[in-house]
Amino acid sequence: MQSKHCNMLQSWSRRGSNGTTSSTTNRLASINTNSRVETASVPMLRTLTSIRKDSCGSGTQECIPQHNASQCLSDNRRKSLLHYLIVLIAINFCYLQPASADQVVLLDTTREATLEWTRYPYGPQAQTPGWVEESFTDFVKGINWRSYVVCDVAYHNVNNWLWSPFIDRGPANRLYIEIQFTIRDCSLFPGNALSCKETFSLLFYEFDAATREPPPWQTDSYKLIARIAAGEGRFNQNSDVDINTEVKSIAVTKKGVYFAFRDQGACISVLAVKVYYITCPAVTENFAHFNETPTGREITIIEKQNGTCVENAEPYEPPTYLCKGDGKWTILTGGCRCKVGYEPNYVNKTCTECPAGTFRSAEVRKCVPCPPNSSTSSTASPLCKCIPGFYRHPRDGRHMPCYKPPGPPTNLTVLFVDQTSAIISWNAPAKDEFGMGQTEKYRSDVVYKIRCSMCNSNVMFNPSTDTFNETKLTLTNLEPVTTYTVQVHATNGISYLVDPTLYANETFTNSEVQFSNVSSTTTKNQQLDLNEIKTEHAEIIFTTESAILSTIFNLRVLAITSKDADLVWDKPVQSDAPIELYEVRWFPKPELDAMNKTALNTKETKAHIEGLSENTEYGFQVRCKTVNGFGSYSNIVYAQTHQPVSSVYDDSVQVRFIAGAIVAGVFFLVIFIVTTVYFLRSKHQDELDKKSSNHLPLPMDYASNEGLVVTYMTTPLFGNSRSYVDPHTYEDPNQAIREFAREIDANYITIEAIIGGGEFGDVCRGRLKIPPNFVQDIDVAIKTLKPGSSEKARCDFLTEASIMGQFDHPNVIYLQGVVTRSNPVMIITEYMENGSLDTFLRVNDGKFQTIQLIVMLRGIASGMSYLSDMNYVHRDLAARNVLVNAQLICKIADFGLSREIENASDAYTTRGGKIPVRWTAPEAIAFRKFTSASDVWSYGVVLWEVMSYGERPYWNWSNQDVIKSIEKGYRLPAPMDCPEALYQLMLDCWQKQRTHRPTFASIVSTLDNLARQPQSLLTIRNSPENDGTQVLDTQRGHNIFISTDLWLENIKMSRYSQHFKEANLVSAQQISRLTAQQLSDMGITLVGHQKKILHQARQLDIVI
């Protein structure tokens, strides 16, 4: 009900705004600053108007205000005044509310029992009544506050001053003053007012201390804030009362300030004055507390506030918050995180200690119970210690269980043994020996180590003696009739904590031994307990067999053909046991060490071998076997199989037949390809002729600055399985996005900072959480679409993503995905830390070796070769469209250009911008013919940019001059200190005939050869030679010498003007004879700048 009545009263009393923002009608809501609402009533308008009957006739008349500032009003005016009293009381009741939390009030006259401000004039000697302090009363509640009124319209030269008390600004940088006032309309005093005005002045005076004497009131001592008028209206006998609210602000630097009100003949009632300043409220974000912060001196100034971590938290990056001029926080960077042992409460933004029996380490986000076989009895534990007999690997996280070492291997047996070798096997340790009750908790890193007594250095182990996870071991080179003891130790990741001798050859850093109960705080008793535990192992003993003296002698080949051989040998003279059989093996001579030799067994002293290869030299060996095993092999006997004549003839005929068939097949294949090419080329030419006929009448134009011309879509004649697909061919652009780009959930993306702006919106740096668990994240670049963009702008924006999504190459920018199902629409690509190549080179002028630049150039050429193979023509290859990452890898970017002419006007525009003339091939400018060969021309300009460290091609020439020079056969000169081989590659790329230019694949090969032969880079091309190439006149833009200052400015070295003046270098002759030592003595120490100045100085010498 109260709200309803208030709304009715507001509507009743409102007269409408005059359109300004500095004043507001009927607002008293900000007068109080706390929850205690002080009511008020109408100011004592009796000082403005008092009612009395005049003795003149039966009517009433208005009296000019005298010393008591009273007048005579008619009965109608009395009713109007009563109306005003009722409305103002109701408005104050509705609008007096607590102030905003971000205002700190320094002065509020509505809360003062008495004001007693300094006034002038004042006292019995005053010529005018001046400012009068009276009460503003709420008759309903009987509550007053003090106010000031003045109405000296009946006097000449009125000059009334009213000073506020000294206001200490405290920490404020900018003060706001809010004034509630009314002004009488001068029409109320017709013919009687001598100096009636409808404005008053608000001034201020800064001072470093409060003064006992009144502050100076001269105009030149005070600074005028504003001359204030009744923005919402004045009241007269026929109108309601309008209460005006005016808010002004000033920047302050001294200890405090006086405010002054100057009246020069107006009828004013100053109802309320409030002085305050605005702060950004105290907040806690990212577990960092930011104190209440006053806004800056100017509204546009941002105040930086450093935060402090909440209790039991530590910073991961210094927390900072920016306070804007409107009292709102913006751009939070850094923050704090809870220390280990404390759990973050994201609602209250506090860190709570973990209770006993739980812990929190850096690997977990909240307090969790201790893992198996560990415990803790204290609160705020960062880890749980392993119970006795259990251990945790130093590389395991603190959330991992503790384990016992494995038990011994089981079922250790000898599978085979002879005179010099043995094979043993075993099973894995029993599961119940691991010390855990659950199978899924066992450590899976069980490996085995071997200890063998009596094994000398000749014994070979397979697997080797290092740790291995197989359950079988072969020992060779053993001694006959020898007893061996072999121990098989089962170990896992924590076994070395128990028996360090097992890992005597391994080294662990200090960080790797920070585990639970083996640490710097481990007591001596605990160490003794560890040493008492022994590693479990299984042991087996076996004896090798006795040596066999039986050896075969006199092995010989009786006969050999192209595929058969007959062998014979003598029976051994001595044998330790009866011979059971003979084993014969053979192998081609080149495969002497091969393990898969062919063998057969026989009981006779001869053997017939079949299935040999023709015309091949074989080796043959024989050994005998007794009950004690095999003896040693005999010496190798070599023999070569034959090759019959008939076979040679047959093979020759077969070869001729196969060759003839191949030739015939190739011949018919060539005819087919030529026919197909001719047919397709004719058909394609007809289509081009139709398209060209529609565009030939269009005139050409060169834009200012970069000289940009339009590009056309060029479709490759042939495609391969990975051909580029133009998104513009899709009727629905969204279908191209769905086919070539991956949709990413916006919740996995975090925007960290804005790093630039583009045609469609902002470019930001951010983080992207990656699958499968979306815990790890990577740096990405994020392009956003401006809110409210048209559907056409949205399609153009996503076209670049549908182009990039088709490419996957180390030197082409990689598309992570797009966000199209929520706003803003985003394109997510890999983040390139060093930005564009041209800017990166200019910042690092002269810092790289030539071989490093070649590696960058090779990456660009490799990326362009990939795009060329994909039948994609870039059309805008330039150093500004190549990005560089932290590893100095260059990647091709900017695929947003449209290949269509949008209108037939003189300017050829594209959706992605215009194509710069300085990088465009002549045929593309003249005939709009874009191919991979035109990209090669652009690559030559990029090569020139790289070797000149980002210098602008053709300097400050106009586009028309560039085109005319290129048409006449002129080419850019070699950059300073450019190797001859690289400049020759530039000239090859700038061949006028596009068919004479190298391909990107050949450019990659050329750069690879230069990188492998650095001596070829020693020949420097500093001046043009008589090789038939016309080089542009470099003096045209740089070396026209008028004065030293202008010359330095032309070569962009004007920062050294003072150095040249101090060295008294004023003529071209002096500068042309400069040396590197002189530049160093002058204080020019940067090598890149020295080279540039000396190079241009030598050009001056040529001109002279």
Tab-separated table of N, CA and C in Angstrom, residues 647-689:
chain	number	residue	atom	x	y	z
A	647	SER	N	68.834	-72.833	-68.373
A	647	SER	CA	68.165	-71.969	-67.385
A	647	SER	C	68.442	-70.521	-67.669
A	648	VAL	N	69.719	-70.227	-68.026
A	648	VAL	CA	70.077	-68.837	-68.340
A	648	VAL	C	69.276	-68.363	-69.534
A	649	TYR	N	69.156	-69.248	-70.538
A	649	TYR	CA	68.423	-68.870	-71.742
A	649	TYR	C	66.945	-68.617	-71.414
A	650	ASP	N	66.368	-69.520	-70.628
A	650	ASP	CA	64.959	-69.352	-70.260
A	650	ASP	C	64.738	-68.061	-69.489
A	651	ASP	N	65.667	-67.792	-68.585
A	651	ASP	CA	65.525	-66.560	-67.797
A	651	ASP	C	65.611	-65.334	-68.680
A	652	SER	N	66.530	-65.387	-69.673
A	652	SER	CA	66.684	-64.235	-70.557
A	652	SER	C	65.413	-64.004	-71.357
A	653	VAL	N	64.825	-65.064	-71.866
A	653	VAL	CA	63.581	-64.926	-72.628
A	653	VAL	C	62.465	-64.363	-71.734
A	654	GLN	N	62.419	-64.873	-70.512
A	654	GLN	CA	61.375	-64.399	-69.593
A	654	GLN	C	61.544	-62.923	-69.288
A	655	VAL	N	62.813	-62.482	-69.100
A	655	VAL	CA	63.062	-61.070	-68.815
A	655	VAL	C	62.620	-60.212	-69.988
A	656	ARG	N	62.948	-60.701	-71.231
A	656	ARG	CA	62.556	-59.910	-72.391
A	656	ARG	C	61.032	-59.816	-72.511
A	657	PHE	N	60.387	-60.883	-72.223
A	657	PHE	CA	58.925	-60.873	-72.304
A	657	PHE	C	58.307	-59.892	-71.298
A	658	ILE	N	58.822	-59.944	-70.088
A	658	ILE	CA	58.309	-59.034	-69.056
A	658	ILE	C	58.580	-57.578	-69.418
A	659	ALA	N	59.801	-57.303	-69.926
A	659	ALA	CA	60.144	-55.927	-70.302
A	659	ALA	C	59.243	-55.437	-71.409
A	660	GLY	N	58.996	-56.294	-72.395
A	660	GLY	CA	58.121	-55.887	-73.499
A	660	GLY	C	56.713	-55.583	-73.024
A	661	ALA	N	56.214	-56.422	-72.119
A	661	ALA	CA	54.867	-56.180	-71.591
A	661	ALA	C	54.799	-54.852	-70.849
A	662	ILE	N	55.853	-54.544	-70.085
A	662	ILE	CA	55.873	-53.279	-69.327
A	662	ILE	C	55.874	-52.090	-70.279
A	663	VAL	N	56.716	-52.146	-71.312
A	663	VAL	CA	56.802	-51.046	-72.288
A	663	VAL	C	55.449	-50.832	-72.963
A	664	ALA	N	54.817	-51.919	-73.368
A	664	ALA	CA	53.520	-51.793	-74.028
A	664	ALA	C	52.484	-51.180	-73.088
A	665	GLY	N	52.492	-51.631	-71.841
A	665	GLY	CA	51.534	-51.081	-70.872
A	665	GLY	C	51.744	-49.597	-70.642
A	666	VAL	N	53.013	-49.189	-70.517
A	666	VAL	CA	53.308	-47.768	-70.313
A	666	VAL	C	52.866	-46.960	-71.517
A	667	PHE	N	53.078	-47.481	-72.719
A	667	PHE	CA	52.720	-46.771	-73.948
A	667	PHE	C	51.208	-46.500	-73.987
A	668	PHE	N	50.421	-47.557	-73.735
A	668	PHE	CA	48.978	-47.372	-73.767
A	668	PHE	C	48.491	-46.462	-72.622
A	669	LEU	N	49.157	-46.530	-71.480
A	669	LEU	CA	48.781	-45.656	-70.366
A	669	LEU	C	49.031	-44.186	-70.703
A	670	VAL	N	50.163	-43.896	-71.353
A	670	VAL	CA	50.479	-42.513	-71.749
A	670	VAL	C	49.439	-42.005	-72.729
A	671	ILE	N	49.060	-42.830	-73.698
A	671	ILE	CA	48.046	-42.405	-74.682
A	671	ILE	C	46.727	-42.087	-73.966
A	672	PHE	N	46.356	-42.923	-73.032
A	672	PHE	CA	45.105	-42.694	-72.301
A	672	PHE	C	45.153	-41.385	-71.505
A	673	ILE	N	46.275	-41.145	-70.831
A	673	ILE	CA	46.403	-39.925	-70.007
A	673	ILE	C	46.356	-38.684	-70.889
A	674	VAL	N	47.098	-38.713	-72.023
A	674	VAL	CA	47.120	-37.541	-72.915
A	674	VAL	C	45.728	-37.256	-73.436
A	675	THR	N	45.005	-38.282	-73.831
A	675	THR	CA	43.643	-38.084	-74.339
A	675	THR	C	42.737	-37.485	-73.271
A	676	THR	N	42.821	-38.014	-72.074
A	676	THR	CA	41.980	-37.509	-70.972
A	676	THR	C	42.306	-36.061	-70.634
A	677	VAL	N	43.598	-35.753	-70.567
A	677	VAL	CA	44.017	-34.381	-70.255
A	677	VAL	C	43.506	-33.420	-71.309
A	678	TYR	N	43.632	-33.801	-72.570
A	678	TYR	CA	43.194	-32.916	-73.666
A	678	TYR	C	41.692	-32.650	-73.553
A	679	PHE	N	40.931	-33.714	-73.274
A	679	PHE	CA	39.488	-33.563	-73.171
A	679	PHE	C	39.092	-32.661	-72.003
A	680	LEU	N	39.658	-32.909	-70.825
A	680	LEU	CA	39.317	-32.116	-69.643
A	680	LEU	C	39.780	-30.676	-69.790
A	681	ARG	N	40.959	-30.472	-70.373
A	681	ARG	CA	41.479	-29.104	-70.523
A	681	ARG	C	40.580	-28.297	-71.474
A	682	SER	N	40.109	-28.942	-72.538
A	682	SER	CA	39.230	-28.250	-73.472
A	682	SER	C	37.921	-27.866	-72.795
A	683	LYS	N	37.390	-28.805	-72.043
A	683	LYS	CA	36.143	-28.523	-71.331
A	683	LYS	C	36.329	-27.421	-70.304
A	684	HIS	N	37.439	-27.456	-69.565
A	684	HIS	CA	37.716	-26.446	-68.533
A	684	HIS	C	37.929	-25.074	-69.168
A	685	GLN	N	38.600	-25.037	-70.345
A	685	GLN	CA	38.864	-23.760	-71.012
A	685	GLN	C	37.551	-23.120	-71.467
A	686	ASP	N	36.597	-23.956	-71.916
A	686	ASP	CA	35.298	-23.419	-72.304
A	686	ASP	C	34.604	-22.751	-71.134
A	687	GLU	N	34.684	-23.396	-69.954
A	687	GLU	CA	34.063	-22.808	-68.756
A	687	GLU	C	34.740	-21.510	-68.372
A	688	LEU	N	36.075	-21.476	-68.449
A	688	LEU	CA	36.790	-20.249	-68.105
A	688	LEU	C	36.447	-19.130	-69.072
A	689	ASP	N	36.309	-19.473	-70.372
A	689	ASP	CA	35.964	-18.451	-71.346
A	689	ASP	C	34.596	-17.855	-71.038
